[in-house]
Each structure stands twice: as C-alpha cells, then as structure tokens.
Short mmCIF file of C-alpha atoms and ligand atoms in Angstrom, two decimals:
data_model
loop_
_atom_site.label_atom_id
_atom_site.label_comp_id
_atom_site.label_asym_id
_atom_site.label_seq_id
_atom_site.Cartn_x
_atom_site.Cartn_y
_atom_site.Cartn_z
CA UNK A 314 19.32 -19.53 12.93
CA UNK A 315 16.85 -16.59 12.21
CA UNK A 316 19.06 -14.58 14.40
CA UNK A 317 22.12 -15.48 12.58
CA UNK A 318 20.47 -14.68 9.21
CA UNK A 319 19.25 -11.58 10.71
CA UNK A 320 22.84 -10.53 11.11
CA UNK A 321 24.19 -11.68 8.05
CA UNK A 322 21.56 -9.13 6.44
CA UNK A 323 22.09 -5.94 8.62
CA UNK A 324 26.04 -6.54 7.83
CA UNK A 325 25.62 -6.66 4.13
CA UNK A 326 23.06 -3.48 3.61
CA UNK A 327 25.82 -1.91 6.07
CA UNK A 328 28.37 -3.09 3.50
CA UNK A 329 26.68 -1.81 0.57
CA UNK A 330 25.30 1.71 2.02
CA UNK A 331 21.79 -0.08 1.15
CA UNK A 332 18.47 0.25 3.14
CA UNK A 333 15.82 -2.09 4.05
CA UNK A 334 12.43 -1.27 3.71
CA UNK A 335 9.14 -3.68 5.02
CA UNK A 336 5.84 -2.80 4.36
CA UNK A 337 3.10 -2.91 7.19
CA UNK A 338 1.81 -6.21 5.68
CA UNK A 339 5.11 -8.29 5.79
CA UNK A 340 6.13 -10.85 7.97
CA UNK A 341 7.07 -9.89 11.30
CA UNK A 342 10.95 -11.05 11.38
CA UNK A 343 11.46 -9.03 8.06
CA UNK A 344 9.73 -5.92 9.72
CA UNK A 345 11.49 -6.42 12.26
CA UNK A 346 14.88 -5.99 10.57
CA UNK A 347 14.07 -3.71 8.65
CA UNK A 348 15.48 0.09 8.41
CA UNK A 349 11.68 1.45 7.92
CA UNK A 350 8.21 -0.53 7.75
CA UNK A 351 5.39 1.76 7.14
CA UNK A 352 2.64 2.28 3.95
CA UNK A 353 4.68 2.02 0.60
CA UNK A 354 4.61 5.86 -0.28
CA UNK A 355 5.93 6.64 2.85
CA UNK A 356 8.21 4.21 2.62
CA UNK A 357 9.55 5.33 -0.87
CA UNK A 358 9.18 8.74 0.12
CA UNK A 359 11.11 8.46 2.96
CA UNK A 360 13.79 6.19 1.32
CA UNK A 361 14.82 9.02 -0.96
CA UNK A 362 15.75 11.62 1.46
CA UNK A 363 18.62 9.25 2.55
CA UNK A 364 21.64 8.36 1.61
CA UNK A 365 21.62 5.37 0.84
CA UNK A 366 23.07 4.00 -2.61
CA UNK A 367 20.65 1.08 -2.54
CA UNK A 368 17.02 0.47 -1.74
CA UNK A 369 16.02 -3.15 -0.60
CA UNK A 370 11.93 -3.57 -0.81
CA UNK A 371 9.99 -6.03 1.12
CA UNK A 372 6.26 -5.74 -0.42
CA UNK A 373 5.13 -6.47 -3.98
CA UNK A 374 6.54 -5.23 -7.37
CA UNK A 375 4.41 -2.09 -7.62
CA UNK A 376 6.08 -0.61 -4.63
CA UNK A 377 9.46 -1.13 -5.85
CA UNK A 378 8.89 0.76 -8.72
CA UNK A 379 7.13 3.54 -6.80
CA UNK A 380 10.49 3.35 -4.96
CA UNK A 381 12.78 3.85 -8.11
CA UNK A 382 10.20 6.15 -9.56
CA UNK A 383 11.29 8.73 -7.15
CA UNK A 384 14.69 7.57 -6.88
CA UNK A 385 16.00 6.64 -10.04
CA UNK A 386 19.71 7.41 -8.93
CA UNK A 387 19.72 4.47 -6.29
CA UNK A 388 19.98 1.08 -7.36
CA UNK A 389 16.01 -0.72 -6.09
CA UNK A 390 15.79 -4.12 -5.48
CA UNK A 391 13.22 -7.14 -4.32
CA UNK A 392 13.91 -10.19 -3.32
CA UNK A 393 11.29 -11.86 -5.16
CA UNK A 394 9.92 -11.49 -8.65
CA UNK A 395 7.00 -13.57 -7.98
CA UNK A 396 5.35 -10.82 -5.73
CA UNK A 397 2.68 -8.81 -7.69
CA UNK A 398 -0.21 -7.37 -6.54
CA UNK A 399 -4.32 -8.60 -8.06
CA UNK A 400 -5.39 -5.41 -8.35
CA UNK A 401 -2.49 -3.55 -9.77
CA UNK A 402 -2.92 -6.07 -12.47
CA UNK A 403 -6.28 -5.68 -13.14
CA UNK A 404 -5.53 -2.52 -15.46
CA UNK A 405 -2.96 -1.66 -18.38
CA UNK A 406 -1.75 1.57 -19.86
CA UNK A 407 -3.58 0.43 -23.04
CA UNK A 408 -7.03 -0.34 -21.30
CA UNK A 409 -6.65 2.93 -19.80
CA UNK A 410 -6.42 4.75 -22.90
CA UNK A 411 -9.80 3.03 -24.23
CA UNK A 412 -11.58 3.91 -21.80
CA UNK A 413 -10.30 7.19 -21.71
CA UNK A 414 -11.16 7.30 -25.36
CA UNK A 415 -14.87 6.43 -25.01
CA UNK A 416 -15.12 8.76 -21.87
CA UNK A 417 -13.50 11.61 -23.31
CA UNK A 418 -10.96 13.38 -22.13
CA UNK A 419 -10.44 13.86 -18.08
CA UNK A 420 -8.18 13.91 -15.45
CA UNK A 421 -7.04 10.20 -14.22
CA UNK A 422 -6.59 9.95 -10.51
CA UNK A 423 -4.63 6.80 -9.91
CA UNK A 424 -4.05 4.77 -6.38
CA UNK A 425 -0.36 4.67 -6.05
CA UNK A 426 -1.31 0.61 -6.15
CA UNK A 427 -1.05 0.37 -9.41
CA UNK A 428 2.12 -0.28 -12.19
CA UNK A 429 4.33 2.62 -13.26
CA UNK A 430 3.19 2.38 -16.61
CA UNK A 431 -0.57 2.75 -15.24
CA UNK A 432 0.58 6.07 -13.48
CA UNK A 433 2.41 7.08 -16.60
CA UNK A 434 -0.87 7.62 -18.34
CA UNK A 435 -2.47 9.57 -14.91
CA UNK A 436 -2.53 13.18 -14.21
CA UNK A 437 -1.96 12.55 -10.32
CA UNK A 438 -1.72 9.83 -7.81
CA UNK A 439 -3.59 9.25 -4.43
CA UNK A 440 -2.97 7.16 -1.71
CA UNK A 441 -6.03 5.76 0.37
CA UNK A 442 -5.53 8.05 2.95
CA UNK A 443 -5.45 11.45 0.75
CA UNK A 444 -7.63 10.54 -2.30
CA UNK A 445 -10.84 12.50 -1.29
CA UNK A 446 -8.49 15.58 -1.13
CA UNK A 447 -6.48 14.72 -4.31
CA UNK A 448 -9.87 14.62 -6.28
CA UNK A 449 -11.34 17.87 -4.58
CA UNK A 450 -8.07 19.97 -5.72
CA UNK A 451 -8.83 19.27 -9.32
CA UNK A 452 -10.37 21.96 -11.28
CA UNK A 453 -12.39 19.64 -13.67
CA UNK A 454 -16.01 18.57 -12.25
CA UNK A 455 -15.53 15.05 -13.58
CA UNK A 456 -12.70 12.20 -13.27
CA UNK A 457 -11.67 8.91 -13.86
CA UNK A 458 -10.31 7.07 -11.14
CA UNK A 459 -8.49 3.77 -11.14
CA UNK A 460 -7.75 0.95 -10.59
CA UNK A 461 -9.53 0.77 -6.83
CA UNK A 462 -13.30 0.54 -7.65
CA UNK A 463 -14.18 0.77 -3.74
CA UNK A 464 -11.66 3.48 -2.98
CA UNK A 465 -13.39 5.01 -6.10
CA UNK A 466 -16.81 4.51 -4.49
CA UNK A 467 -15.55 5.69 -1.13
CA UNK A 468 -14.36 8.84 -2.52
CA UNK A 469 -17.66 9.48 -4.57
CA UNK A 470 -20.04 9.24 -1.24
CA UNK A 471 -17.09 12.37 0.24
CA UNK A 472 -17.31 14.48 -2.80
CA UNK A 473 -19.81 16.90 -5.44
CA UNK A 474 -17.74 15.63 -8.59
CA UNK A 475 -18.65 13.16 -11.30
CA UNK A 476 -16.52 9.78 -10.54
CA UNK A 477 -16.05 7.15 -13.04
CA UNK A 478 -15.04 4.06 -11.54
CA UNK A 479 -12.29 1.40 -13.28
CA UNK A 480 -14.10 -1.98 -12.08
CA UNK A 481 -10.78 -3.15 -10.07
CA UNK A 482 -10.34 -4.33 -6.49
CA UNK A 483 -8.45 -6.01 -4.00
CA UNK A 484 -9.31 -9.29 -3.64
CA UNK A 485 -7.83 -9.48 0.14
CA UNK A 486 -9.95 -6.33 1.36
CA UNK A 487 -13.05 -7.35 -1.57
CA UNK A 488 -13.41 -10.71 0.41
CA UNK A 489 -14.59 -8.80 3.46
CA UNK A 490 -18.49 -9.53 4.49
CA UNK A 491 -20.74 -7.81 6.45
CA UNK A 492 -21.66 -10.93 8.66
CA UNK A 493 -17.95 -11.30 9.22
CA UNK A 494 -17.72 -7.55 10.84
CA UNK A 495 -20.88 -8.01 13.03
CA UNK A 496 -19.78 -11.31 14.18
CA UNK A 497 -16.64 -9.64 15.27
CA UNK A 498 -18.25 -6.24 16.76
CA UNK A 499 -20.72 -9.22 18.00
CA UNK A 500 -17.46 -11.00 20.28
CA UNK A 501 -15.89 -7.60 20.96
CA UNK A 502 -18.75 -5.05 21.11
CA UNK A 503 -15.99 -2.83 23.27
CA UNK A 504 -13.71 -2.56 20.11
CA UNK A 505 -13.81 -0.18 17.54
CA UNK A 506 -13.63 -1.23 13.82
CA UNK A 507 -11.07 0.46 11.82
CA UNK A 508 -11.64 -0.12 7.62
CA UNK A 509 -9.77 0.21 4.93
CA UNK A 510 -10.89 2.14 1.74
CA UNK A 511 -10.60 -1.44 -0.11
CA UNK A 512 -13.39 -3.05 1.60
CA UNK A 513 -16.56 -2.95 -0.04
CA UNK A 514 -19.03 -0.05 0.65
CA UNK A 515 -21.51 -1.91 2.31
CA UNK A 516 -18.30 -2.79 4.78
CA UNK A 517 -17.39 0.92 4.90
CA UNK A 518 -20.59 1.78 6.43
CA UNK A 519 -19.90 0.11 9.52
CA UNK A 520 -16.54 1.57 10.14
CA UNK A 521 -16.16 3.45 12.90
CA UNK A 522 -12.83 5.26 10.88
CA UNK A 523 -12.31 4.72 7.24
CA UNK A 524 -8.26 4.80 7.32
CA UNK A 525 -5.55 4.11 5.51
CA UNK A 526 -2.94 1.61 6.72
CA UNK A 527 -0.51 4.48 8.49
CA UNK A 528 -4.13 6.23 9.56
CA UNK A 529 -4.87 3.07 11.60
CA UNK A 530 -1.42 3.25 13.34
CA UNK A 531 -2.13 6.68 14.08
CA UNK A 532 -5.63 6.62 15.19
CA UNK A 533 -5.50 3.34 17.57
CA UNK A 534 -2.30 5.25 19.49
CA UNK A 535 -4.25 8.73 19.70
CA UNK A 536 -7.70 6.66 20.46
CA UNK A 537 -8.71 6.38 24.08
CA UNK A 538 -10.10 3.09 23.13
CA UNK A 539 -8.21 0.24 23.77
CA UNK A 540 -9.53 -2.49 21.34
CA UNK A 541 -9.97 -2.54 17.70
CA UNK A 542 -11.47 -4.62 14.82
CA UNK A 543 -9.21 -4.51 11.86
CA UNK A 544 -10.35 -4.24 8.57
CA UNK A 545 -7.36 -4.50 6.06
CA UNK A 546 -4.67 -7.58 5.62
CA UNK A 547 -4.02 -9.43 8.63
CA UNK A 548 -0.07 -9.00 8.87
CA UNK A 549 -1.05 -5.29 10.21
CA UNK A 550 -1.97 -6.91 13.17
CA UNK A 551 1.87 -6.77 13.68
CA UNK A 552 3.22 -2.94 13.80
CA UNK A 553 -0.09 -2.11 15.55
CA UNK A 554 0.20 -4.29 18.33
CA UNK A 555 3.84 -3.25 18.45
CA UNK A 556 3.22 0.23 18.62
CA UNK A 557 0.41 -0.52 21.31
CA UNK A 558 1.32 -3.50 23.43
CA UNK A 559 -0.95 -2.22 26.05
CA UNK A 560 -4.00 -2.51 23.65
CA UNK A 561 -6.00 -5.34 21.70
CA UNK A 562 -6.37 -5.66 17.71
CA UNK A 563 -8.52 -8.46 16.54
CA UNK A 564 -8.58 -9.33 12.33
CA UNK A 565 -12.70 -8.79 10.84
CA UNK A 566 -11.80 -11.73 9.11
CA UNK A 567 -8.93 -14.66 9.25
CA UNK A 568 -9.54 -14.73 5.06
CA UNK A 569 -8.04 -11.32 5.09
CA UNK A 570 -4.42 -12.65 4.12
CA UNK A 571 -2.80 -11.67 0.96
CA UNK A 572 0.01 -14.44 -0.15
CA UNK A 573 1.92 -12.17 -2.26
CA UNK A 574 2.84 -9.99 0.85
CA UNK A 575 4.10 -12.97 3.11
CA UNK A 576 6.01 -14.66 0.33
CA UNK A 577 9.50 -13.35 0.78
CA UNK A 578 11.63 -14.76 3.35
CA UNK A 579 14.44 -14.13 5.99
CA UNK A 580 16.32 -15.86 3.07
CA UNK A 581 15.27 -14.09 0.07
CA UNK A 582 16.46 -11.00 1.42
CA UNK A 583 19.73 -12.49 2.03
CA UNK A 584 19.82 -14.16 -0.89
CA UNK A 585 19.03 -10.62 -2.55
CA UNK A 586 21.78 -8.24 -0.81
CA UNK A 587 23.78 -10.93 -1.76
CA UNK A 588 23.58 -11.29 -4.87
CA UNK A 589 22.24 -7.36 -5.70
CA UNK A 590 19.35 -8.89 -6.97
CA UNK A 591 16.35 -8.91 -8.74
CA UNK A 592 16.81 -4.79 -9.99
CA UNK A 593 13.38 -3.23 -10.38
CA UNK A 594 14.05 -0.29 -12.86
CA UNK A 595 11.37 1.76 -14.80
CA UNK A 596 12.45 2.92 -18.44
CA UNK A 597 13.20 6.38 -18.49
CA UNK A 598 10.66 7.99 -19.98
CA UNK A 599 7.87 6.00 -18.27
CA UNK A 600 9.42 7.00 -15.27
CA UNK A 601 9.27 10.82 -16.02
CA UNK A 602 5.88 10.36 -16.98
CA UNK A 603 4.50 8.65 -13.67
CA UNK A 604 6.96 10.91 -11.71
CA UNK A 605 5.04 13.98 -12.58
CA UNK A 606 1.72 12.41 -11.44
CA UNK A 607 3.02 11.28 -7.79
CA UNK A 608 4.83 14.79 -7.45
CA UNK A 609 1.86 16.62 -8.44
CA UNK A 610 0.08 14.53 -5.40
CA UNK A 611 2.81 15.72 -3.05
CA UNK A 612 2.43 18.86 -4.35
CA UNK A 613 -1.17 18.75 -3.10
CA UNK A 614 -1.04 16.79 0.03
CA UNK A 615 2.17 17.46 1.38
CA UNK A 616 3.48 13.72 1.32
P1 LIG B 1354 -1.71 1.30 2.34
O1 LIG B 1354 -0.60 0.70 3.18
O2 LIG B 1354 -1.24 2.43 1.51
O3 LIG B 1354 -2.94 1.61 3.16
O4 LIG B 1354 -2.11 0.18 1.22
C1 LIG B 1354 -2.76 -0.96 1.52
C2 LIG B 1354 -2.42 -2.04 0.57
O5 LIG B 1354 -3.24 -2.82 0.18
C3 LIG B 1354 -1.04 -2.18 0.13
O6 LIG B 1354 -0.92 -3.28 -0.67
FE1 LIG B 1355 -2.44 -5.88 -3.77
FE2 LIG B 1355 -4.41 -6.26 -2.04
FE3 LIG B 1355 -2.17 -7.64 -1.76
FE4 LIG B 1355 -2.21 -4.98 -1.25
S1 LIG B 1355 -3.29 -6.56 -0.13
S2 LIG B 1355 -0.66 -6.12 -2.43
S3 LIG B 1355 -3.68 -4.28 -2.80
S4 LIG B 1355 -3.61 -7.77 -3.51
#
C-alpha cells in the first residue's frame, strides 16, 4: 500500500516537473521519497538552483515560505496547512517594531525559523549553524536577535557584542533537562552528546558539539566515535542512522518530539501533487523585503 502510494507520488512530481523536499525531522517514508531531505535553508537553497517548476515541502509553514522567498517564480506547496511551528509564532512584525522602538535602532538578526513577515522587518538571517558568524560580520557593537532566546544566549557566550534577546523558544528543544542528558551519558558513557542551539544553556554546557541539524550529520560521519546522544527532535534519529548504519544514535530525551513535523502523511502529499495544493505564496513586497535579509546571510556565510 505505502509502496503503491509511494509510486503514485514520484509519477505525479515527474508529471508536473515538481520536486519533493523532506526536512531532517519528517517521517521516515516521506524522507525517504523525497528528492532532497536536509535542514530547511539548504533545502530551499538547493531547490532553487533546479529546474523544477514546482516545489513540494514536507516541514512546517515557515519553511515553505523560506522556499518561495527565494523562489518566487516556482509554484511552493505543503500538504498541510495545519503545520506551524511554536516558536516562529511566538513573534510578529508588529511586536518587533516595539521593541525595536524602545531599544532604539539596531540591526535585527533573525533565525531563518521564523515567518516571512518577521524576516521582512530583519537586516539579516542566521541559521543555527552560522549565527555566531552572522552577528560577528556586523559593524554595529549591539543587536537584537530573534525569535530563538537560547540560540540568542548561545551566540552571546561566542561573541564581544551587546545581544538583546526576544524571549522565544522551541518548546521541543526548551523541554530538554539536564537530568535527562546525564541519565543518558549515564547508560551510554561511550557516546558523545551532540546539542542543538535550541536547548537551554544549562543543556549546552554539556555538549560535547553544539551543532546544527546538517552539523550533526556531518560531525557523527567525520567522528571516530561511533555512538552519539542526540540533542534535537527525535525524527533525526532517521537520516543519521541512515547515513551511518554502522554507528549508534540514542534520543537525550523520548519528549523531544515535535507533532507539527510528523503530521503530514504518505497521503497528504498525494493528496497535494494531486490536487496542486495548499500554495504557500508571500506578497510581493514582503517577499523583497525578507529576501534581502537571507541574501545578505549568504552573502556572508556562503550558503
Ligand atoms: P535546523 O534543521 O536548521 O538545525 O533547524 C532545527 C529546527 O528546529 C527546524 O524546525
Ligand atoms: Fe518549530 Fe521546534 Fe518544531 Fe522546529 S522542532 S518546527 S523549531 S516547534
């Protein structure tokens, strides 16, 4: 049955020159379909230098609209319009400005998990994995990043400047306790724990990397290790153990599940090349706004 759906799929995005993108937190059978799975800037990054007329993306609103940020020739959907994202939420272009008008003015620095509208109102973007350096190419000693409050924190113990913190989180990575990581190093004190830059700081401290979903993939294949605590949302567990069969990944914490990233189905996505549906499109002008703060990222990092 899953097989057969599977099929149906591929021969449809063939059909309609469309793509399939999964993000590394998606259910297995969709990533495993998929044209490319990876962190959601690559994957929209990566999206754009191909030909393809449509963009099909398995994650949570604020990736699709990263996706037709930078591609606003090809037609983005998702298959569900139920799939947003706690933290992404937890600001608006309008509380940004407030608090940009009692701060005074500065340059925003904005995780790319946040709405277009959000990034609209930022002078660049930053992923987890290249924030320290996005924040250390600005000239201004002082900045206002959003909406990650650990990432924020994170990035304030790496650098000299003055970082103003939007009170934000994930509450997937938040949930992560200390006990929880030292029970775990506790039952597999041969592993090494890999964290993400969501976790709380006191979490962070224990990490022995501090890394981005794609920096995890990269740094358990390089490691000489061969077992790992994982500190970020449990479907990871996936591409890294299917990148590394030979080695063992064990979750921090079984809570670490987010249920907006494992609602879609084999079915929605056949339900949505189907029916070319749902379209995520950012108004024009937003999107020339919020495009100028992700290129000027690229710009910087290179990605
Ligand atoms: P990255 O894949 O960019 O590390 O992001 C983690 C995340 O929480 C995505 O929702
Ligand atoms: Fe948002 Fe956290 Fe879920 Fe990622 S894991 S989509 S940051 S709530």
């Amino acid at each position: 049955m899953t097989n057969s759906i599977a099929r149906d799929i591929r021969a449809l995005l063939e059909e309609r020159n469309a793509i399939l993108l999964a993000h590394n937190y998606q259910p297995p059978e969709i990533q495993d379909i998929a044209d490319l799975t990876g962190d959601s800037l690559d994957l929209s990054i990566k999206a754009a230098k191909t030909d393809a007329d449509v963009i099909l993306f398995c994650g949570v609103h604020f990736m699709a609209e990263t996706a037709s940020i930078i591609s606003p020739d090809k037609t983005v959907l998702i298959p569900r319009l139920d799939t947003g994202c706690a933290m992404a939420d937890m600001i608006t272009s309008e509380a940004l400005k407030a608090r940009l008008a009692e701060l005074g003015d500065m340059p925003v620095v904005t995780y790319v998990n946040s709405t277009a509208s959000v990034k609209a109102q930022s002078t660049i973007c930053c992923t987890s994995a290249n924030a320290v350096a996005v924040v250390n190419s600005l000239a201004e000693d002082e900045v206002l990043m959003v909406p990650d409050r650990n990432l924020c924190q994170y990035v304030a113990s790496k650098t000299t400047k003055k970082i103003h913190c939007w009170d934000g989180y994930c509450p997937i990575h938040n949930r992560l306790r200390v006990e929880e990581v030292l029970r775990a190093k506790a039952a597999h004190p041969e592993a090494l724990f890999m964290a993400h830059p969501e976790c709380p700081p006191e979490v962070l401290v224990l990490g022995d990397a501090v890394l981005s979903t794609s920096g995890m993939l990269d740094f358990a294949k390089r490691s000489e290790n061969d077992s790992f605590i994982v500190g970020t949302e449990k479907g990871h567990l996936y591409p890294l153990q299917k990148a590394n069969p030979d080695k063992s990944f064990y979750i921090a914490s079984e809570s670490m599940v987010c249920e907006d990233m494992k609602r879609t189905t084999l079915d929605d996505v056949l339900r949505a090349i189907t029916t070319m549906t749902y379209e995520v499109k950012v108004s024009e002008s937003v999107r020339i706004q919020a495009s100028q703060a992700v290129e000027r990222m690229i710009e910087i990092t290179g990605r």
